[in-house]
Short mmCIF file of N, CA and C and ligand atoms in Angstrom, two decimals:
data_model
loop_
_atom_site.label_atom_id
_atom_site.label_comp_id
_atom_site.label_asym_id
_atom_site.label_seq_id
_atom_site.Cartn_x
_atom_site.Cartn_y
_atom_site.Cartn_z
N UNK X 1 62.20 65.68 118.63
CA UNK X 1 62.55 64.44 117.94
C UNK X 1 64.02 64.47 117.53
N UNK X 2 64.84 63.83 117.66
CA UNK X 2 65.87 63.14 117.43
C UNK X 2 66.30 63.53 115.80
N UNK X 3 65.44 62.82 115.04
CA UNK X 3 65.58 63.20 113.31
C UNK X 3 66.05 64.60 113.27
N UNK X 4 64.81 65.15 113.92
CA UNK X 4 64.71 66.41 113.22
C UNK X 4 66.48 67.64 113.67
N UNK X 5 66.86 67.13 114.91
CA UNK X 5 67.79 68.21 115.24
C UNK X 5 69.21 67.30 114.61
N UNK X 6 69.18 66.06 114.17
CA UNK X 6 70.26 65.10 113.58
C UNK X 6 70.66 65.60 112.51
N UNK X 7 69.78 66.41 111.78
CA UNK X 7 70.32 67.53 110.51
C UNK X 7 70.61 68.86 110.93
N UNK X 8 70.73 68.93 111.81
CA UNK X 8 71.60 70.16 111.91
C UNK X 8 73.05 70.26 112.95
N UNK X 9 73.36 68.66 112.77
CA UNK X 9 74.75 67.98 113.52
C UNK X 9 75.99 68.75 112.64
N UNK X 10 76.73 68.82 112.79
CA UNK X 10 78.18 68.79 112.02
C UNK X 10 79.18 67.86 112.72
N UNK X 11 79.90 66.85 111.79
CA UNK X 11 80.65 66.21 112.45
C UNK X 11 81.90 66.69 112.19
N UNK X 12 82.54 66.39 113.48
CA UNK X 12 83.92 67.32 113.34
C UNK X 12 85.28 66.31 114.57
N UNK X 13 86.59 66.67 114.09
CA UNK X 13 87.33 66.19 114.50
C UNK X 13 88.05 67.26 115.05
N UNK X 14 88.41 67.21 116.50
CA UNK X 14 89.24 67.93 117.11
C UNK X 14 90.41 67.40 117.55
N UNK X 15 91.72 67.76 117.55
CA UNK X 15 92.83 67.52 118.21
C UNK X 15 93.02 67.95 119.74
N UNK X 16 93.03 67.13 120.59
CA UNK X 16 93.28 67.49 121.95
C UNK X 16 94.41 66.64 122.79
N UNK X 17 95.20 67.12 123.27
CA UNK X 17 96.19 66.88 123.91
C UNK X 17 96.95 65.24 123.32
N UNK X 18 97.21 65.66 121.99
CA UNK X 18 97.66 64.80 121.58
C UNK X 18 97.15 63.28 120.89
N UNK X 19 95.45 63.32 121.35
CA UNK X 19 94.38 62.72 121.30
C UNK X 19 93.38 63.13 120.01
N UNK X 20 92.65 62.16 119.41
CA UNK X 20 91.83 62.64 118.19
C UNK X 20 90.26 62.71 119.03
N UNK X 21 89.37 63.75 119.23
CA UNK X 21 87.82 63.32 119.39
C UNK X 21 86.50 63.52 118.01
N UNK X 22 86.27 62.77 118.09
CA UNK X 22 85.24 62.90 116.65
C UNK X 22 83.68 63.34 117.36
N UNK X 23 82.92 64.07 117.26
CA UNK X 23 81.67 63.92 117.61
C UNK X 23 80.91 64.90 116.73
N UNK X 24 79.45 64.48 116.56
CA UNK X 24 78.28 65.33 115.83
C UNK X 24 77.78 66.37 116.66
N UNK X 25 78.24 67.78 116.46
CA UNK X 25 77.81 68.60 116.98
C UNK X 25 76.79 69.33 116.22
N UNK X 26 75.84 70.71 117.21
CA UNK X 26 75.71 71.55 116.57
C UNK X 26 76.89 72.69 116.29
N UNK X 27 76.48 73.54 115.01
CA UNK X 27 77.78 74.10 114.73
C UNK X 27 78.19 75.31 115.70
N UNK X 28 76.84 75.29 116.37
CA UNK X 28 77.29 76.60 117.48
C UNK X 28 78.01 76.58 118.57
N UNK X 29 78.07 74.85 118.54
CA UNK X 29 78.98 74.44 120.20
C UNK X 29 80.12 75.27 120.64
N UNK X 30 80.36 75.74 121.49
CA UNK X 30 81.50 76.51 122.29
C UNK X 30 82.53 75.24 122.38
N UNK X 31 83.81 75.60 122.45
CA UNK X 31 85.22 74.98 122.54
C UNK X 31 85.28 74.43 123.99
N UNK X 32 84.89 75.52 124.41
CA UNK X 32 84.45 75.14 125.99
C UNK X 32 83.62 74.22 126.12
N UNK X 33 82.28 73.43 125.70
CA UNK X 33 81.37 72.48 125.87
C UNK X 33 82.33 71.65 125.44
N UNK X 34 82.42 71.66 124.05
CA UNK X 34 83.24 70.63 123.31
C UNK X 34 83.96 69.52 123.76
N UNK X 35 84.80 70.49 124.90
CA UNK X 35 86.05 69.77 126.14
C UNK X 35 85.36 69.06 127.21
N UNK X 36 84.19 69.27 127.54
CA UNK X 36 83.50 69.32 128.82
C UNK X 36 82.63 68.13 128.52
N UNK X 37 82.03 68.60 127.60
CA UNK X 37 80.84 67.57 127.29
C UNK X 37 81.28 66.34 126.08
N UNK X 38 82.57 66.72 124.98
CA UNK X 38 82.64 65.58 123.90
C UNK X 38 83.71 64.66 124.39
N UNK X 39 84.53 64.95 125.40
CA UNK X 39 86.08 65.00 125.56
C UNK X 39 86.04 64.62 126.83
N UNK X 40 85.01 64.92 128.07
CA UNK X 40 85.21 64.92 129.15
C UNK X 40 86.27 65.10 130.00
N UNK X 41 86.98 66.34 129.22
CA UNK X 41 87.78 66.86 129.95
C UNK X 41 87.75 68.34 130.67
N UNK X 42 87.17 68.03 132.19
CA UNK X 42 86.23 69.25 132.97
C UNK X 42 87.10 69.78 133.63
N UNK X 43 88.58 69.48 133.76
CA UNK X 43 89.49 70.80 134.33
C UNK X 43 89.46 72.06 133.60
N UNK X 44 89.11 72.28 132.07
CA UNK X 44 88.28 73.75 131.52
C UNK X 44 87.47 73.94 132.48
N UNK X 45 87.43 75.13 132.93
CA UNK X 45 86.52 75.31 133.79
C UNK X 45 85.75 76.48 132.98
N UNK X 46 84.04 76.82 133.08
CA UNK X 46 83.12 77.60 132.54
C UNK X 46 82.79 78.59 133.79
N UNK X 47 82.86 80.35 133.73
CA UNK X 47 82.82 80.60 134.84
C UNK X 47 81.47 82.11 134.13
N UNK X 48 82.07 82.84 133.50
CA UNK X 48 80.98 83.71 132.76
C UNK X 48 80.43 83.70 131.28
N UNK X 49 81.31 82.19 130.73
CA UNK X 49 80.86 82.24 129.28
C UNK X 49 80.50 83.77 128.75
N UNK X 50 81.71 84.55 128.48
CA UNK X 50 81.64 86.08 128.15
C UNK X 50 83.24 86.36 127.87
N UNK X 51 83.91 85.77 128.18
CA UNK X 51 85.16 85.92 127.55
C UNK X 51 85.83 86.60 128.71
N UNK X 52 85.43 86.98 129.73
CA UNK X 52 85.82 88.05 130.71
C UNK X 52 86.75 87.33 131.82
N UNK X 53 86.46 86.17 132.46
CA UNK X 53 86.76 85.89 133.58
C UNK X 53 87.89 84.56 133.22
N UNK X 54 88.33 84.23 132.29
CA UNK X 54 89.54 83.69 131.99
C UNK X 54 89.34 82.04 132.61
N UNK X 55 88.59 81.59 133.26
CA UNK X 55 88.50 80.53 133.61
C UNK X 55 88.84 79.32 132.40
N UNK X 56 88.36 79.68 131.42
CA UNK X 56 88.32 78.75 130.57
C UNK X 56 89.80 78.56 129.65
N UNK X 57 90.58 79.13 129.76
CA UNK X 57 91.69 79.52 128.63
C UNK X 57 92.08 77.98 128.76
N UNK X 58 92.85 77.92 127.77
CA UNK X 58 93.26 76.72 127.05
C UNK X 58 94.50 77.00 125.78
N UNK X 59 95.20 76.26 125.45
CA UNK X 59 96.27 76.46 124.82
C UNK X 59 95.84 76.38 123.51
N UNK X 60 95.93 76.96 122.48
CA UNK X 60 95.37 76.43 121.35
C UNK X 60 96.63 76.98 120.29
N UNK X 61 97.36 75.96 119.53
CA UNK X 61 98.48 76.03 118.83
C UNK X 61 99.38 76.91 119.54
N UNK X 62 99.65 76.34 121.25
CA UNK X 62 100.48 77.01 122.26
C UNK X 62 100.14 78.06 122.43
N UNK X 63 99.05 79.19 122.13
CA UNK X 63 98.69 80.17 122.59
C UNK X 63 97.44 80.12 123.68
N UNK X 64 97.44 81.11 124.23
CA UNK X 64 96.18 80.78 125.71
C UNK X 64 95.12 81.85 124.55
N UNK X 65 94.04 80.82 125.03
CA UNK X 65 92.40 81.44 124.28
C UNK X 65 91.57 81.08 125.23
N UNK X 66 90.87 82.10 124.91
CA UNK X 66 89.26 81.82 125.77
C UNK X 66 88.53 80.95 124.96
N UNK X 67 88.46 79.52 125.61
CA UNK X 67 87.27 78.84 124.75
C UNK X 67 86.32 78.68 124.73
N UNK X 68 85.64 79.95 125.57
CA UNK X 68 83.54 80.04 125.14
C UNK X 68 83.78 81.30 124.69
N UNK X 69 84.83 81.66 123.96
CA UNK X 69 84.66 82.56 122.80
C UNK X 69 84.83 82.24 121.16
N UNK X 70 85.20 80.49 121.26
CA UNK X 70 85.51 80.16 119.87
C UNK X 70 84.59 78.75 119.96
N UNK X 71 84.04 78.92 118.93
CA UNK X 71 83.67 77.43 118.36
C UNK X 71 84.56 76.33 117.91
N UNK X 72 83.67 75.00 118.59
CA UNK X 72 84.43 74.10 117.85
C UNK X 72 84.90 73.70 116.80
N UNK X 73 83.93 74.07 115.89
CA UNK X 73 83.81 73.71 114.43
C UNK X 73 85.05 74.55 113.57
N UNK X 74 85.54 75.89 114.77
CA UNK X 74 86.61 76.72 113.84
C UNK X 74 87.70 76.08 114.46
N UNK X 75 88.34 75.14 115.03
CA UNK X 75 89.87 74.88 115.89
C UNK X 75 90.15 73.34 115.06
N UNK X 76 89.76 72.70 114.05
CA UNK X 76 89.87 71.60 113.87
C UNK X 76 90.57 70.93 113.06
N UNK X 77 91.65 72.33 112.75
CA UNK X 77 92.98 72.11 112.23
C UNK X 77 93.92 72.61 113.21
N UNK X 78 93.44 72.65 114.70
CA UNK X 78 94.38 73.38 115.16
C UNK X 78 94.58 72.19 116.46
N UNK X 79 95.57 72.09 117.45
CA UNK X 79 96.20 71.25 118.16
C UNK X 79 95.76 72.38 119.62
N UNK X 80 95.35 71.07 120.65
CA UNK X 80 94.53 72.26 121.47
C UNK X 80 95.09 71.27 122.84
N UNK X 81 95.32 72.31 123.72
CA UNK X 81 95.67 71.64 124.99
C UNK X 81 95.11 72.18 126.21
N UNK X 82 94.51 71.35 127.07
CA UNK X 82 94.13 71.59 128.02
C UNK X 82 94.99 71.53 129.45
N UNK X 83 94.35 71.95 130.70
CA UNK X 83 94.90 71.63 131.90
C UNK X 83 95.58 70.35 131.66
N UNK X 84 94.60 69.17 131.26
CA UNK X 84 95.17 67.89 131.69
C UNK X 84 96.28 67.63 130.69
N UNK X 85 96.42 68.03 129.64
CA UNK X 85 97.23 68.00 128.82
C UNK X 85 98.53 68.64 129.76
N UNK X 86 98.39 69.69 129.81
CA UNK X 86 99.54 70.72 130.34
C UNK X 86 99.98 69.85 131.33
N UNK X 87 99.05 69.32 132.14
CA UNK X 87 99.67 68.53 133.69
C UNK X 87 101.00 67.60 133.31
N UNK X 88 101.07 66.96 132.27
CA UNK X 88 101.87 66.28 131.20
C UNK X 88 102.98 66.79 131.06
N UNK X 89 103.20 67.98 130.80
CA UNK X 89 104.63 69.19 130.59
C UNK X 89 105.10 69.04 130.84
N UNK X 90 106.71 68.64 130.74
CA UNK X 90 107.83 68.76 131.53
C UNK X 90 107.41 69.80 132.82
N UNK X 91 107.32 70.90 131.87
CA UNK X 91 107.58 72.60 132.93
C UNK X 91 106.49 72.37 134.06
N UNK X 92 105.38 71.28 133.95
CA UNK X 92 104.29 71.60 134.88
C UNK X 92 104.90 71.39 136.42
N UNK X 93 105.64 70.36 136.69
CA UNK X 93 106.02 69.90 138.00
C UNK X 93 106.51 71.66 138.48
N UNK X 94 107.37 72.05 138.15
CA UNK X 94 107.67 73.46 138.50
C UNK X 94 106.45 74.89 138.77
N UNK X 95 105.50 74.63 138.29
CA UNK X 95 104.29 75.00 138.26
C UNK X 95 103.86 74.94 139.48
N UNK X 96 103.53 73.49 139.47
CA UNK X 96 102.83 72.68 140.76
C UNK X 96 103.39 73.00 142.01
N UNK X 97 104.47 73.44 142.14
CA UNK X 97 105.43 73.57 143.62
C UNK X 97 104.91 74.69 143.73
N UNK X 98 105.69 75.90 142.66
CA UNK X 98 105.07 77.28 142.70
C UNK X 98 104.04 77.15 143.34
N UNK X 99 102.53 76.90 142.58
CA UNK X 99 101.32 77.36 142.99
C UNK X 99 101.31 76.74 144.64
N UNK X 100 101.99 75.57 144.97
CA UNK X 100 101.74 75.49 146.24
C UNK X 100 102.33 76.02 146.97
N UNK X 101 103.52 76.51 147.08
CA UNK X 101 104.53 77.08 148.22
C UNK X 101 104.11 77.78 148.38
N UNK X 102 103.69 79.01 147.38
CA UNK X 102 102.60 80.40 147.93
C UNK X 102 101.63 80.47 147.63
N UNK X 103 101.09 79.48 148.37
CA UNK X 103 99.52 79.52 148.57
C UNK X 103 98.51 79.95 146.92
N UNK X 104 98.89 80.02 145.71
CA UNK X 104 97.81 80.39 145.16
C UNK X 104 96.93 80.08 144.37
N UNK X 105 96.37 79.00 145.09
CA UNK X 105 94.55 78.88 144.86
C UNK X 105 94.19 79.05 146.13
N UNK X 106 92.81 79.16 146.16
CA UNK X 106 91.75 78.59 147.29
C UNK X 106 91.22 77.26 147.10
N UNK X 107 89.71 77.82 146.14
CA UNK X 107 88.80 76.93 145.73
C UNK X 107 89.27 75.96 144.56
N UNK X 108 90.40 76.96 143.91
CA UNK X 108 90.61 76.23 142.43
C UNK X 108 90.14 76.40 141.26
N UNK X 109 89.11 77.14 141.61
CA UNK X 109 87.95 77.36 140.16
C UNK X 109 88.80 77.76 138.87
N UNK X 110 89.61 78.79 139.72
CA UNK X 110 90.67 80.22 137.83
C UNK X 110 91.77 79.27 137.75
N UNK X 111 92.31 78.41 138.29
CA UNK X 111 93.47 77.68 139.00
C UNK X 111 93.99 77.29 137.23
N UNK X 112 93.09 76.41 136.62
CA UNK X 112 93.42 75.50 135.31
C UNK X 112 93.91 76.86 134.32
N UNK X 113 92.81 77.75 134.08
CA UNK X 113 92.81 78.87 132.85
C UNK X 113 94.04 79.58 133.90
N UNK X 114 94.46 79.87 134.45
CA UNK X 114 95.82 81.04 134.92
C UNK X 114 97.13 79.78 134.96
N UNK X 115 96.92 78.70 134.85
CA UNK X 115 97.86 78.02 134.92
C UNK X 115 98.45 77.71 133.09
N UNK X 116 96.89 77.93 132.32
CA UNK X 116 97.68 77.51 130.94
C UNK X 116 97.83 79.19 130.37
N UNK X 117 97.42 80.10 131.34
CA UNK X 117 98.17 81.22 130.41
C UNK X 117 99.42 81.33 130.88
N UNK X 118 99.73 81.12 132.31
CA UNK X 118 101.08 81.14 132.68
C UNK X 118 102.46 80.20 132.11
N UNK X 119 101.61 78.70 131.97
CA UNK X 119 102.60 77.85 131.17
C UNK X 119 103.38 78.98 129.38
N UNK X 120 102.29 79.22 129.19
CA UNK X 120 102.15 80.23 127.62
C UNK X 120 102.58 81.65 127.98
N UNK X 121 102.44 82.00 128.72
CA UNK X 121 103.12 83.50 128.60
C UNK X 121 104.54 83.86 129.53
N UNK X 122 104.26 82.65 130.49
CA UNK X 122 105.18 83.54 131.46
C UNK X 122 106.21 82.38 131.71
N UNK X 123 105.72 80.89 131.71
CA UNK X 123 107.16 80.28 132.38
C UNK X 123 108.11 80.09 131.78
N UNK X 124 109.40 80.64 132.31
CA UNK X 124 110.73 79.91 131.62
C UNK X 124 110.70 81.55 130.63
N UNK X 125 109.95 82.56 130.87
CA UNK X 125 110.52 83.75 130.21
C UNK X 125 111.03 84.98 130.79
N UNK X 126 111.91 85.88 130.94
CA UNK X 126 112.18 86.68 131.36
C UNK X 126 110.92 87.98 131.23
N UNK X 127 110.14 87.84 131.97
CA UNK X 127 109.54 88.57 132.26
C UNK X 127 109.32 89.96 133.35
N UNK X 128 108.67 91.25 132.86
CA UNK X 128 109.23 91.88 133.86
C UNK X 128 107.47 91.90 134.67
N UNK X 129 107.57 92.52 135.87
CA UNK X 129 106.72 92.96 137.09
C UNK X 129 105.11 93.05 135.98
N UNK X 130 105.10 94.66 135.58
CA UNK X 130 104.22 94.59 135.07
C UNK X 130 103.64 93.52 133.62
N UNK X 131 104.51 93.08 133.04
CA UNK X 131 104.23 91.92 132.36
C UNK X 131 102.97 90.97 132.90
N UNK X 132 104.06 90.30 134.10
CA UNK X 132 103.53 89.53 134.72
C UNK X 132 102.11 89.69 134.54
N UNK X 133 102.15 90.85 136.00
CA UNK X 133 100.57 91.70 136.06
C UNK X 133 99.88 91.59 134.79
N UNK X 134 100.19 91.94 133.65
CA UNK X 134 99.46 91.92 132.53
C UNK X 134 99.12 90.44 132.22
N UNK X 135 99.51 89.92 132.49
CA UNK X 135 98.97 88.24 132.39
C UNK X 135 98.05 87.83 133.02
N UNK X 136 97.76 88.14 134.02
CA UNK X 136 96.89 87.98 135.46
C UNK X 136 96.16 88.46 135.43
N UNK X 137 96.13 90.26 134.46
CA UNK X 137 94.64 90.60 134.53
C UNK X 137 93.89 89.95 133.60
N UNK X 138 94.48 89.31 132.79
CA UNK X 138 93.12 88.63 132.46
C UNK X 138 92.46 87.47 132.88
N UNK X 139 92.47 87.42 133.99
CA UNK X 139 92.01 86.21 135.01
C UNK X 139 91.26 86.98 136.16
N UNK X 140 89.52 86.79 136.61
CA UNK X 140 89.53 86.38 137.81
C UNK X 140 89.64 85.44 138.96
N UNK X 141 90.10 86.29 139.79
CA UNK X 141 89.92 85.36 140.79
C UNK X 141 88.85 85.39 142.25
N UNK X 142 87.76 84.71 142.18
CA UNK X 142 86.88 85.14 143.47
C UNK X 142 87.46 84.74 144.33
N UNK X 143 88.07 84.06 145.12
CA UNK X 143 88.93 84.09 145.86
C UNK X 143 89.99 85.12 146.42
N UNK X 144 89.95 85.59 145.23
CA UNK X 144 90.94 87.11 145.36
C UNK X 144 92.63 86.99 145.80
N UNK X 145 92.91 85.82 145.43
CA UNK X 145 94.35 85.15 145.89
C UNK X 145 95.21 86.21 145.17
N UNK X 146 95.44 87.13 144.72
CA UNK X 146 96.05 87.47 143.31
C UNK X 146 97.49 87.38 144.10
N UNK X 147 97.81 87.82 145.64
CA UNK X 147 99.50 88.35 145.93
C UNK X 147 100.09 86.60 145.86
N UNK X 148 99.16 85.95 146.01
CA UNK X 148 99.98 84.58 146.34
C UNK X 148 100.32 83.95 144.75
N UNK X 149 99.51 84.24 144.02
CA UNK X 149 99.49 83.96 142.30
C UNK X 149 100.55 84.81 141.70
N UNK X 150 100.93 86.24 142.11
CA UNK X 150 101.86 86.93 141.45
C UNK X 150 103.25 86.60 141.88
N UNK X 151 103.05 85.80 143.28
CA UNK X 151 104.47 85.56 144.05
C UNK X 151 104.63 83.66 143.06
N UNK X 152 103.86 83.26 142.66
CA UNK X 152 104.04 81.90 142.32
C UNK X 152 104.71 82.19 140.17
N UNK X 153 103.89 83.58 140.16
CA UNK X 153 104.44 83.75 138.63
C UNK X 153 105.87 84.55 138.81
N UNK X 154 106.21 84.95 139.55
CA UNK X 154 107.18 85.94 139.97
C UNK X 154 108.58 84.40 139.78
N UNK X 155 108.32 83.62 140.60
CA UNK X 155 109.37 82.43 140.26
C UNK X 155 109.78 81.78 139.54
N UNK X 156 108.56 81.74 138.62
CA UNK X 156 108.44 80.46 137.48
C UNK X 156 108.88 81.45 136.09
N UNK X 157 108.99 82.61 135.69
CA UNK X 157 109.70 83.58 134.90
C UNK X 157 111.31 83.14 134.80
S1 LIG I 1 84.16 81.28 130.95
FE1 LIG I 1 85.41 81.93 129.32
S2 LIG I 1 86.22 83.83 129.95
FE2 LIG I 1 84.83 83.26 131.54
S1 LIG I 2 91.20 80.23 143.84
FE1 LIG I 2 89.04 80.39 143.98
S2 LIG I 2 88.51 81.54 142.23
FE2 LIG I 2 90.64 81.63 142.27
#
């Protein structure tokens, strides 16, 4: 019944890409649903809900987070940006060439979460080799693209 799970809603306001979303959640909702399901914004991509496989990262007060490791109900003073947000960036067009000139996606799946840790960690910074690398491992990729992804972060530094 409807009633009965309507008391255990929390209503909450999130900031997203510059955008206000209001909706009655439960308080356990993942940041990740939140985007997906309140926001309908499905370039977050959900890949092990475990924090492991980086698919999901997202900018949150310009830092990259895993968001099926945080609840909604805790980010709702905080300013949160997604892929589609990021697509917006000045810096993204430079992005966009990168990832295409050397090849790195396939399918696309890690494509959004390695693109907003890269906007956040790596573009436009002097970064060295293993840096880089250290950015990347926290991303899979089944595809296994990684030389064409390290040659696309290798530029954008
Ligand atoms: S879905 Fe969040 S880290 Fe894999
Ligand atoms: S491009 Fe397919 S998972 Fe990375």
């Amino acid at each position: 019944m409807e009633w009965i799970k309507a008391d255990t809603l929390t209503l909450v306001t999130l900031h997203v890409n510059g955008r206000q979303y209001r909706a009655a959640i439960e308080p356990r909702m993942l940041l990740s649903d939140f985007l997906r399901q309140e926001c309908g914004l499905t370039g977050t991509h959900v890949g092990c809900e475990h924090g492991v496989c980086g698919a999901c990262t997202v900018l949150v007060n310009g830092a990259a987070v895993r968001s099926c490791l945080m609840l909604a109900v805790s980010v709702t003073d905080a300013e949160i940006t997604t892929i589609e947000g990021l697509a917006k960036h000045p810096d993204f067009p430079a992005v966009y060439q990168a990832f295409t000139e050397n090849h790195a996606l396939q399918c696309g799946f890690c494509t959004p979460g390695i693109v907003a840790s890269a906007m956040a960690e790596v573009v436009g910074q002097k970064k060295k080799e293993e840096e880089i690398v250290d950015v990347l491992s926290g991303h899979l990729c089944r595809c296994t693209g990684y030389h064409g992804i390290m040659s696309a972060l290798r530029e954008l530094t």
